[in-house]
Amino acid sequence: MALCANHNSVYVALHISLIHSLFSFFYLTSPVAGIGASAGSASGLITSYDVLYYTGVRAYFSEEWEKAAELLEKSMSTREALFRTRRQCHEECVPAGHERLPKLDTEKGNVWDLWAVDWVQRRAECVRFCLGRAVTPAGQLPVSADIEYEFSTRNPYNFLQVVYWKLGKVQKAASAAHTFFVANPSHLEMRNNIEKYRRMEGVTEDAFQDREMETEKHWALYDSALTSEASSDWTHAVEKWMDCVNETLRQTDECRAQCEVASQRLPENRGEDGMDGVFEKAAALSLSLLSCQQACVTQVATRPGRISAQEDLLPTQLEHLHIAQFKAGDLGGAVRSLRSLLLFYPSDKDSLSNLELYTETLGGDTEAHGTKPSQEIARYVSRSLQEKKLLYFGMENLNFNFTDPDLWTPEEVVPELLRDTWRAEKEVLNEKLKAGEKELEMDDSGFYAGGPVPQVGVTISMDDNSLNGTNRVVLDGVLDQKECDTVLRLATAAASTGDGYRGRRSPHTPHEKFEGLTVLRAVKLAQDGMVNQSDAKLLHEMGERVRTLLHSYFRSPSGLHFSYTHLVCRSAITGDQEGRLDLSHPVHVDNCLLEPETRQCWREPPAFTHRDLSAVLYLNDDFDGGEFFFTDRDAKTVTARVKPTCGRLVGFSSGPVNPHGVTAVTAGRRCALALWFTKEKHHRDMEREEAEALWAADGQSVTKGGEVKEEGREGTAAPARSGRSGSQSSRSRGRGRVTGGKDEL
């Protein structure tokens, strides 16, 4: 569409954007028949999925299992149908009013405005009619942020897993459990449930398919492409990367269509006098729409269950694609993909160097030399840049707030007055991307290995150099053989009735049995006469001994508080070890979510982000396997191994410099005391303090580490709450639902 030449580009673009906002304005403010009708009052129409969900949850807590299953399933299918209908209406109404567009090429002034409004009205009428014939008025209203969060974290499947289990429908229960677990991979109880389902009669492998795969297909393609690269299967990698790029573009377009058709709230009065005119309101709504569409970049780049997006997702895919095409011998394709990447970063030295290499390799192939970037990528970049110009114009002149989701935005798009702020924000994003590489060499935990060892008889067996890392240590002689034997007897007598594992199969592997015991549970068992009081005290004192040693060796600048203490025994299940290839505990980091394929570690819930220092104190070595090992951030490259033995202590900072795991226990029983420490007093282990209070109430004293004793503590009992759940208020809403939060090493 030709535009009047006497308008500057930003004003013209904003004017056209206002047309779109007026479409939304008319769509939102025109009357709707039956607006007060209740959900489901019109037979056959799509109803309010949030009402269905709330009703289903109420049925769940009333233990009306059949009703809960029906309503929860219907809420998800209704939501899917609503999104699909919006997309269809968006496509159906794109041509609406186009016969008016030629008038916009010839008319000027107020008459131009009238023809623009006429076009907008016709498109708004089309959308309203399209939605009205398929969706109830209540179903068209926006849902609350709480409901959006519930569905984004797949919590309906959490309820459904229990419901189907109660109904005896184990195949459906397994499917719901798996779908929930995909977005909540740190949910240990759900992982344990899945392993149970795998062993149940009547549950087939078909149950373990992600029911939400269609909406997250680009991530499955992304992971598949990385796998092909790792095995140097470049032909398959090219295929998967191309599919991944196309699916990412499709998901982005789907999200953008939802922004345009879904109900949006009218902007509030923002003028100094409390009133804005129609153009100010239209501009605000227009900018809100564009901001929503720009935010689709972040939405599509966020894996299920994650809070943070993967930066530069589309450029990253193009980078992988052109390299895979070059390796597979498709030079023409490699040039096209590389030129597409250069649309995002036109001055990137590595990309320009690669283009020069590809050009030289092509030689006299003139047709390949003239290869242009992908048209889809060119349109994507051009549209995004135009939207960014409008949004930054709104920031500068209309007091609009906008957070740019991209690192590749060129500086010239940003108005001069906003560039200092923009540069600072971009630097933060760049530092976030570089953090993975920096943290491999630098640990910002505040610990500094190499301090004195204050206990007689304890020796340093391995340090940072021999363990090939930062803030790592292996100390021997922390316990003698008699103490190890005493605690092993305690584990044998009490661990199977301990704090929730009860000798069940491990939450990390179906080939091992897993038993656990906390200090509080040991104290209560001692009070009941089931174990010796002195043995329970030794378990407590071992933790104090470890705290004293590590506080000194790592030269902690502040006091260390216990975060969690757990006596853990893993036993190989006899007859279930043949052909075993898994680990007793997969590679992980204790205070962040490790993403090996990007070498990132996201310090966000459901990770135990408050943990600062980790330790394992071993009790025995009469078993096969069960070695502790450190890795690089790829979770594959082993940097050090530690063989357990009585009295050996492994200590290390809990952050991303220290990914670690445990090899399979293939015979016997491996026992160790796992401990985590925090510098934050409000994250301390309240269960441990409750145990100390129980002893104090009986007139018994316990050994405390004097140099790290918390200040201001009285001998009174603390509230009886778990140290693992005591910090929920500081976590992201809903993540507190993650139960079974006991961890171990």
mmCIF file of C-alpha atoms in Angstrom, residues 467-699:
data_model
loop_
_atom_site.group_PDB
_atom_site.id
_atom_site.type_symbol
_atom_site.label_atom_id
_atom_site.label_comp_id
_atom_site.label_asym_id
_atom_site.label_seq_id
_atom_site.Cartn_x
_atom_site.Cartn_y
_atom_site.Cartn_z
ATOM 1 C CA LEU A 467 39.945 -32.263 41.399
ATOM 2 C CA ASN A 468 40.342 -30.040 38.295
ATOM 3 C CA GLY A 469 37.912 -27.401 39.505
ATOM 4 C CA THR A 470 37.127 -24.503 41.816
ATOM 5 C CA ASN A 471 36.170 -24.675 45.497
ATOM 6 C CA ARG A 472 36.362 -28.459 45.763
ATOM 7 C CA VAL A 473 38.004 -30.556 48.448
ATOM 8 C CA VAL A 474 38.238 -34.151 49.668
ATOM 9 C CA LEU A 475 39.079 -34.600 53.367
ATOM 10 C CA ASP A 476 39.883 -37.970 54.957
ATOM 11 C CA GLY A 477 39.700 -38.977 58.611
ATOM 12 C CA VAL A 478 36.550 -37.014 59.464
ATOM 13 C CA LEU A 479 35.080 -40.187 61.059
ATOM 14 C CA ASP A 480 36.793 -43.278 62.415
ATOM 15 C CA GLN A 481 35.657 -46.815 61.661
ATOM 16 C CA LYS A 482 33.762 -47.161 64.939
ATOM 17 C CA GLU A 483 31.730 -44.033 64.213
ATOM 18 C CA CYS A 484 30.986 -45.216 60.673
ATOM 19 C CA ASP A 485 29.791 -48.587 62.002
ATOM 20 C CA THR A 486 27.583 -46.867 64.580
ATOM 21 C CA VAL A 487 25.828 -44.705 61.993
ATOM 22 C CA LEU A 488 25.489 -47.647 59.605
ATOM 23 C CA ARG A 489 23.693 -49.552 62.349
ATOM 24 C CA LEU A 490 21.477 -46.513 62.877
ATOM 25 C CA ALA A 491 20.674 -46.482 59.168
ATOM 26 C CA THR A 492 19.859 -50.175 59.200
ATOM 27 C CA ALA A 493 17.617 -49.846 62.242
ATOM 28 C CA ALA A 494 15.835 -46.641 61.358
ATOM 29 C CA ALA A 495 16.271 -45.448 57.776
ATOM 30 C CA SER A 496 13.546 -47.672 56.354
ATOM 31 C CA THR A 497 11.073 -45.963 58.681
ATOM 32 C CA GLY A 498 12.606 -42.574 58.056
ATOM 33 C CA ASP A 499 11.355 -39.354 56.554
ATOM 34 C CA GLY A 500 9.382 -40.458 53.573
ATOM 35 C CA TYR A 501 11.451 -42.764 51.374
ATOM 36 C CA ARG A 502 10.639 -45.904 53.357
ATOM 37 C CA GLY A 503 12.909 -48.190 51.378
ATOM 38 C CA ARG A 504 11.167 -47.412 48.092
ATOM 39 C CA ARG A 505 12.828 -47.437 44.726
ATOM 40 C CA SER A 506 15.080 -44.473 44.111
ATOM 41 C CA PRO A 507 13.479 -41.334 42.621
ATOM 42 C CA HIS A 508 16.419 -41.249 40.194
ATOM 43 C CA THR A 509 16.604 -44.876 38.975
ATOM 44 C CA PRO A 510 14.331 -47.943 39.146
ATOM 45 C CA HIS A 511 17.375 -50.194 39.724
ATOM 46 C CA GLU A 512 18.083 -49.081 43.286
ATOM 47 C CA LYS A 513 16.274 -48.919 46.609
ATOM 48 C CA PHE A 514 16.493 -45.621 48.437
ATOM 49 C CA GLU A 515 16.315 -45.001 52.191
ATOM 50 C CA GLY A 516 16.610 -41.759 54.131
ATOM 51 C CA LEU A 517 16.766 -40.434 57.675
ATOM 52 C CA THR A 518 16.828 -36.871 59.023
ATOM 53 C CA VAL A 519 18.162 -35.747 62.384
ATOM 54 C CA LEU A 520 14.658 -34.861 63.615
ATOM 55 C CA ARG A 521 13.328 -38.283 62.701
ATOM 56 C CA ALA A 522 16.287 -39.930 64.444
ATOM 57 C CA VAL A 523 15.570 -37.951 67.632
ATOM 58 C CA LYS A 524 11.914 -38.971 67.618
ATOM 59 C CA LEU A 525 12.824 -42.626 67.041
ATOM 60 C CA ALA A 526 15.262 -42.389 69.964
ATOM 61 C CA GLN A 527 12.550 -40.937 72.191
ATOM 62 C CA ASP A 528 10.342 -43.879 71.203
ATOM 63 C CA GLY A 529 13.144 -46.281 72.138
ATOM 64 C CA MET A 530 13.602 -47.585 68.589
ATOM 65 C CA VAL A 531 17.243 -46.419 68.286
ATOM 66 C CA ASN A 532 19.933 -45.441 70.773
ATOM 67 C CA GLN A 533 19.907 -41.818 71.907
ATOM 68 C CA SER A 534 23.712 -41.697 71.567
ATOM 69 C CA ASP A 535 23.494 -42.827 67.929
ATOM 70 C CA ALA A 536 21.037 -40.046 67.107
ATOM 71 C CA LYS A 537 23.333 -37.530 68.795
ATOM 72 C CA LEU A 538 26.290 -38.791 66.769
ATOM 73 C CA LEU A 539 24.313 -38.175 63.551
ATOM 74 C CA HIS A 540 23.739 -34.594 64.711
ATOM 75 C CA GLU A 541 27.341 -34.117 65.814
ATOM 76 C CA MET A 542 28.685 -35.350 62.458
ATOM 77 C CA GLY A 543 26.932 -32.420 60.790
ATOM 78 C CA GLU A 544 28.485 -29.955 63.226
ATOM 79 C CA ARG A 545 31.885 -31.484 62.553
ATOM 80 C CA VAL A 546 31.438 -31.052 58.791
ATOM 81 C CA ARG A 547 30.256 -27.460 59.188
ATOM 82 C CA THR A 548 33.296 -26.552 61.275
ATOM 83 C CA LEU A 549 35.700 -28.117 58.776
ATOM 84 C CA LEU A 550 34.202 -26.565 55.652
ATOM 85 C CA HIS A 551 33.630 -23.143 57.225
ATOM 86 C CA SER A 552 37.354 -23.042 57.948
ATOM 87 C CA TYR A 553 38.670 -24.627 54.758
ATOM 88 C CA PHE A 554 36.546 -22.523 52.397
ATOM 89 C CA ARG A 555 37.194 -19.390 54.479
ATOM 90 C CA SER A 556 33.527 -18.476 54.606
ATOM 91 C CA PRO A 557 33.174 -14.726 55.181
ATOM 92 C CA SER A 558 29.952 -15.264 57.138
ATOM 93 C CA GLY A 559 28.303 -17.880 59.299
ATOM 94 C CA LEU A 560 27.080 -21.106 57.710
ATOM 95 C CA HIS A 561 23.595 -22.328 58.540
ATOM 96 C CA PHE A 562 22.388 -25.847 57.915
ATOM 97 C CA SER A 563 19.953 -25.915 55.017
ATOM 98 C CA TYR A 564 19.252 -29.654 55.039
ATOM 99 C CA THR A 565 20.880 -32.799 56.440
ATOM 100 C CA HIS A 566 19.991 -36.270 55.277
ATOM 101 C CA LEU A 567 21.407 -39.753 55.894
ATOM 102 C CA VAL A 568 20.994 -41.551 52.556
ATOM 103 C CA CYS A 569 21.448 -45.227 51.674
ATOM 104 C CA ARG A 570 21.216 -46.577 48.128
ATOM 105 C CA SER A 571 20.962 -50.328 47.637
ATOM 106 C CA ALA A 572 21.278 -52.162 44.328
ATOM 107 C CA ILE A 573 18.202 -54.268 43.603
ATOM 108 C CA THR A 574 19.379 -57.825 43.114
ATOM 109 C CA GLY A 575 18.599 -59.249 39.691
ATOM 110 C CA ASP A 576 17.879 -55.818 38.206
ATOM 111 C CA GLN A 577 21.381 -54.722 37.168
ATOM 112 C CA GLU A 578 21.986 -56.468 33.832
ATOM 113 C CA GLY A 579 22.695 -54.093 30.969
ATOM 114 C CA ARG A 580 22.339 -51.082 33.206
ATOM 115 C CA LEU A 581 23.498 -47.804 31.650
ATOM 116 C CA ASP A 582 21.930 -45.161 33.917
ATOM 117 C CA LEU A 583 23.335 -43.261 36.879
ATOM 118 C CA SER A 584 22.437 -43.560 40.536
ATOM 119 C CA HIS A 585 21.992 -39.778 40.504
ATOM 120 C CA PRO A 586 22.048 -37.870 37.184
ATOM 121 C CA VAL A 587 24.408 -34.929 36.757
ATOM 122 C CA HIS A 588 22.993 -31.779 38.326
ATOM 123 C CA VAL A 589 23.903 -28.570 40.153
ATOM 124 C CA ASP A 590 22.630 -28.012 43.682
ATOM 125 C CA ASN A 591 21.387 -24.423 43.444
ATOM 126 C CA CYS A 592 20.428 -23.953 39.793
ATOM 127 C CA LEU A 593 18.844 -25.801 36.856
ATOM 128 C CA LEU A 594 21.618 -27.116 34.618
ATOM 129 C CA GLU A 595 20.956 -26.976 30.872
ATOM 130 C CA PRO A 596 23.857 -28.960 29.367
ATOM 131 C CA GLU A 597 23.054 -28.228 25.720
ATOM 132 C CA THR A 598 23.502 -24.472 26.266
ATOM 133 C CA ARG A 599 25.896 -24.765 29.227
ATOM 134 C CA GLN A 600 23.591 -22.448 31.154
ATOM 135 C CA CYS A 601 22.526 -22.928 34.752
ATOM 136 C CA TRP A 602 19.328 -21.092 35.637
ATOM 137 C CA ARG A 603 19.272 -19.959 39.248
ATOM 138 C CA GLU A 604 15.527 -20.004 39.639
ATOM 139 C CA PRO A 605 12.843 -22.209 41.229
ATOM 140 C CA PRO A 606 12.380 -25.128 41.503
ATOM 141 C CA ALA A 607 16.135 -25.245 42.160
ATOM 142 C CA PHE A 608 17.223 -24.777 45.796
ATOM 143 C CA THR A 609 18.690 -21.376 44.987
ATOM 144 C CA HIS A 610 19.580 -20.583 48.610
ATOM 145 C CA ARG A 611 22.129 -23.402 48.913
ATOM 146 C CA ASP A 612 25.703 -22.147 49.033
ATOM 147 C CA LEU A 613 27.880 -25.072 50.135
ATOM 148 C CA SER A 614 27.399 -28.831 49.668
ATOM 149 C CA ALA A 615 28.995 -31.827 51.354
ATOM 150 C CA VAL A 616 28.893 -35.631 51.384
ATOM 151 C CA LEU A 617 30.341 -37.634 54.271
ATOM 152 C CA TYR A 618 30.785 -41.312 53.382
ATOM 153 C CA LEU A 619 30.272 -44.230 55.747
ATOM 154 C CA ASN A 620 31.351 -47.334 53.819
ATOM 155 C CA ASP A 621 32.954 -48.773 50.695
ATOM 156 C CA ASP A 622 31.647 -52.376 50.622
ATOM 157 C CA PHE A 623 29.571 -51.961 47.467
ATOM 158 C CA ASP A 624 30.139 -51.841 43.706
ATOM 159 C CA GLY A 625 29.875 -48.566 41.783
ATOM 160 C CA GLY A 626 28.492 -45.479 43.530
ATOM 161 C CA GLU A 627 31.429 -43.225 42.708
ATOM 162 C CA PHE A 628 30.947 -39.492 43.094
ATOM 163 C CA PHE A 629 32.114 -37.467 40.078
ATOM 164 C CA PHE A 630 32.361 -33.852 38.924
ATOM 165 C CA THR A 631 31.711 -32.834 35.302
ATOM 166 C CA ASP A 632 32.014 -29.879 32.992
ATOM 167 C CA ARG A 633 28.782 -27.984 32.281
ATOM 168 C CA ASP A 634 28.071 -30.246 29.356
ATOM 169 C CA ALA A 635 27.211 -32.944 31.961
ATOM 170 C CA LYS A 636 29.354 -35.356 29.937
ATOM 171 C CA THR A 637 33.012 -34.453 30.434
ATOM 172 C CA VAL A 638 34.084 -35.954 33.776
ATOM 173 C CA THR A 639 36.681 -33.746 35.465
ATOM 174 C CA ALA A 640 37.243 -35.726 38.694
ATOM 175 C CA ARG A 641 36.129 -38.911 40.486
ATOM 176 C CA VAL A 642 35.943 -39.675 44.193
ATOM 177 C CA LYS A 643 35.655 -43.224 45.546
ATOM 178 C CA PRO A 644 33.657 -43.384 48.799
ATOM 179 C CA THR A 645 35.232 -44.767 51.951
ATOM 180 C CA CYS A 646 34.568 -44.457 55.679
ATOM 181 C CA GLY A 647 35.226 -40.935 57.005
ATOM 182 C CA ARG A 648 35.842 -39.348 53.586
ATOM 183 C CA LEU A 649 34.248 -35.935 53.115
ATOM 184 C CA VAL A 650 33.643 -34.239 49.746
ATOM 185 C CA GLY A 651 32.927 -30.509 50.027
ATOM 186 C CA PHE A 652 32.234 -27.996 47.248
ATOM 187 C CA SER A 653 30.402 -24.785 46.475
ATOM 188 C CA SER A 654 26.828 -25.439 45.365
ATOM 189 C CA GLY A 655 26.818 -23.320 42.220
ATOM 190 C CA PRO A 656 27.309 -23.890 38.476
ATOM 191 C CA VAL A 657 31.086 -24.428 38.684
ATOM 192 C CA ASN A 658 30.404 -27.813 40.279
ATOM 193 C CA PRO A 659 28.041 -30.075 38.310
ATOM 194 C CA HIS A 660 28.184 -33.571 39.801
ATOM 195 C CA GLY A 661 26.542 -36.978 39.858
ATOM 196 C CA VAL A 662 26.824 -40.524 41.204
ATOM 197 C CA THR A 663 27.550 -43.658 39.165
ATOM 198 C CA ALA A 664 25.222 -46.641 39.410
ATOM 199 C CA VAL A 665 25.332 -48.755 42.570
ATOM 200 C CA THR A 666 25.342 -52.225 41.011
ATOM 201 C CA ALA A 667 25.837 -54.328 44.147
ATOM 202 C CA GLY A 668 25.586 -53.753 47.890
ATOM 203 C CA ARG A 669 24.482 -50.732 49.895
ATOM 204 C CA ARG A 670 26.077 -47.264 49.782
ATOM 205 C CA CYS A 671 25.446 -44.943 52.751
ATOM 206 C CA ALA A 672 26.444 -41.305 53.209
ATOM 207 C CA LEU A 673 25.429 -38.183 55.073
ATOM 208 C CA ALA A 674 24.409 -35.441 52.612
ATOM 209 C CA LEU A 675 24.523 -31.860 53.869
ATOM 210 C CA TRP A 676 23.808 -28.435 52.433
ATOM 211 C CA PHE A 677 24.636 -25.073 53.988
ATOM 212 C CA THR A 678 23.367 -21.566 53.364
ATOM 213 C CA LYS A 679 24.597 -18.098 54.295
ATOM 214 C CA GLU A 680 21.011 -16.898 54.674
ATOM 215 C CA LYS A 681 19.674 -17.430 58.168
ATOM 216 C CA HIS A 682 16.019 -17.382 57.100
ATOM 217 C CA HIS A 683 16.701 -20.475 54.964
ATOM 218 C CA ARG A 684 18.152 -22.480 57.846
ATOM 219 C CA ASP A 685 16.899 -26.005 58.574
ATOM 220 C CA MET A 686 14.113 -25.577 61.120
ATOM 221 C CA GLU A 687 13.779 -29.355 61.519
ATOM 222 C CA ARG A 688 17.305 -29.483 62.886
ATOM 223 C CA GLU A 689 16.503 -26.748 65.383
ATOM 224 C CA GLU A 690 13.366 -28.616 66.390
ATOM 225 C CA ALA A 691 15.500 -31.705 67.080
ATOM 226 C CA GLU A 692 17.843 -29.647 69.252
ATOM 227 C CA ALA A 693 14.845 -28.220 71.090
ATOM 228 C CA LEU A 694 13.544 -31.732 71.802
ATOM 229 C CA TRP A 695 16.884 -32.670 73.343
ATOM 230 C CA ALA A 696 16.909 -29.448 75.362
ATOM 231 C CA ALA A 697 13.405 -30.184 76.644
ATOM 232 C CA ASP A 698 14.705 -33.549 77.915
ATOM 233 C CA GLY A 699 17.594 -31.806 79.668
#
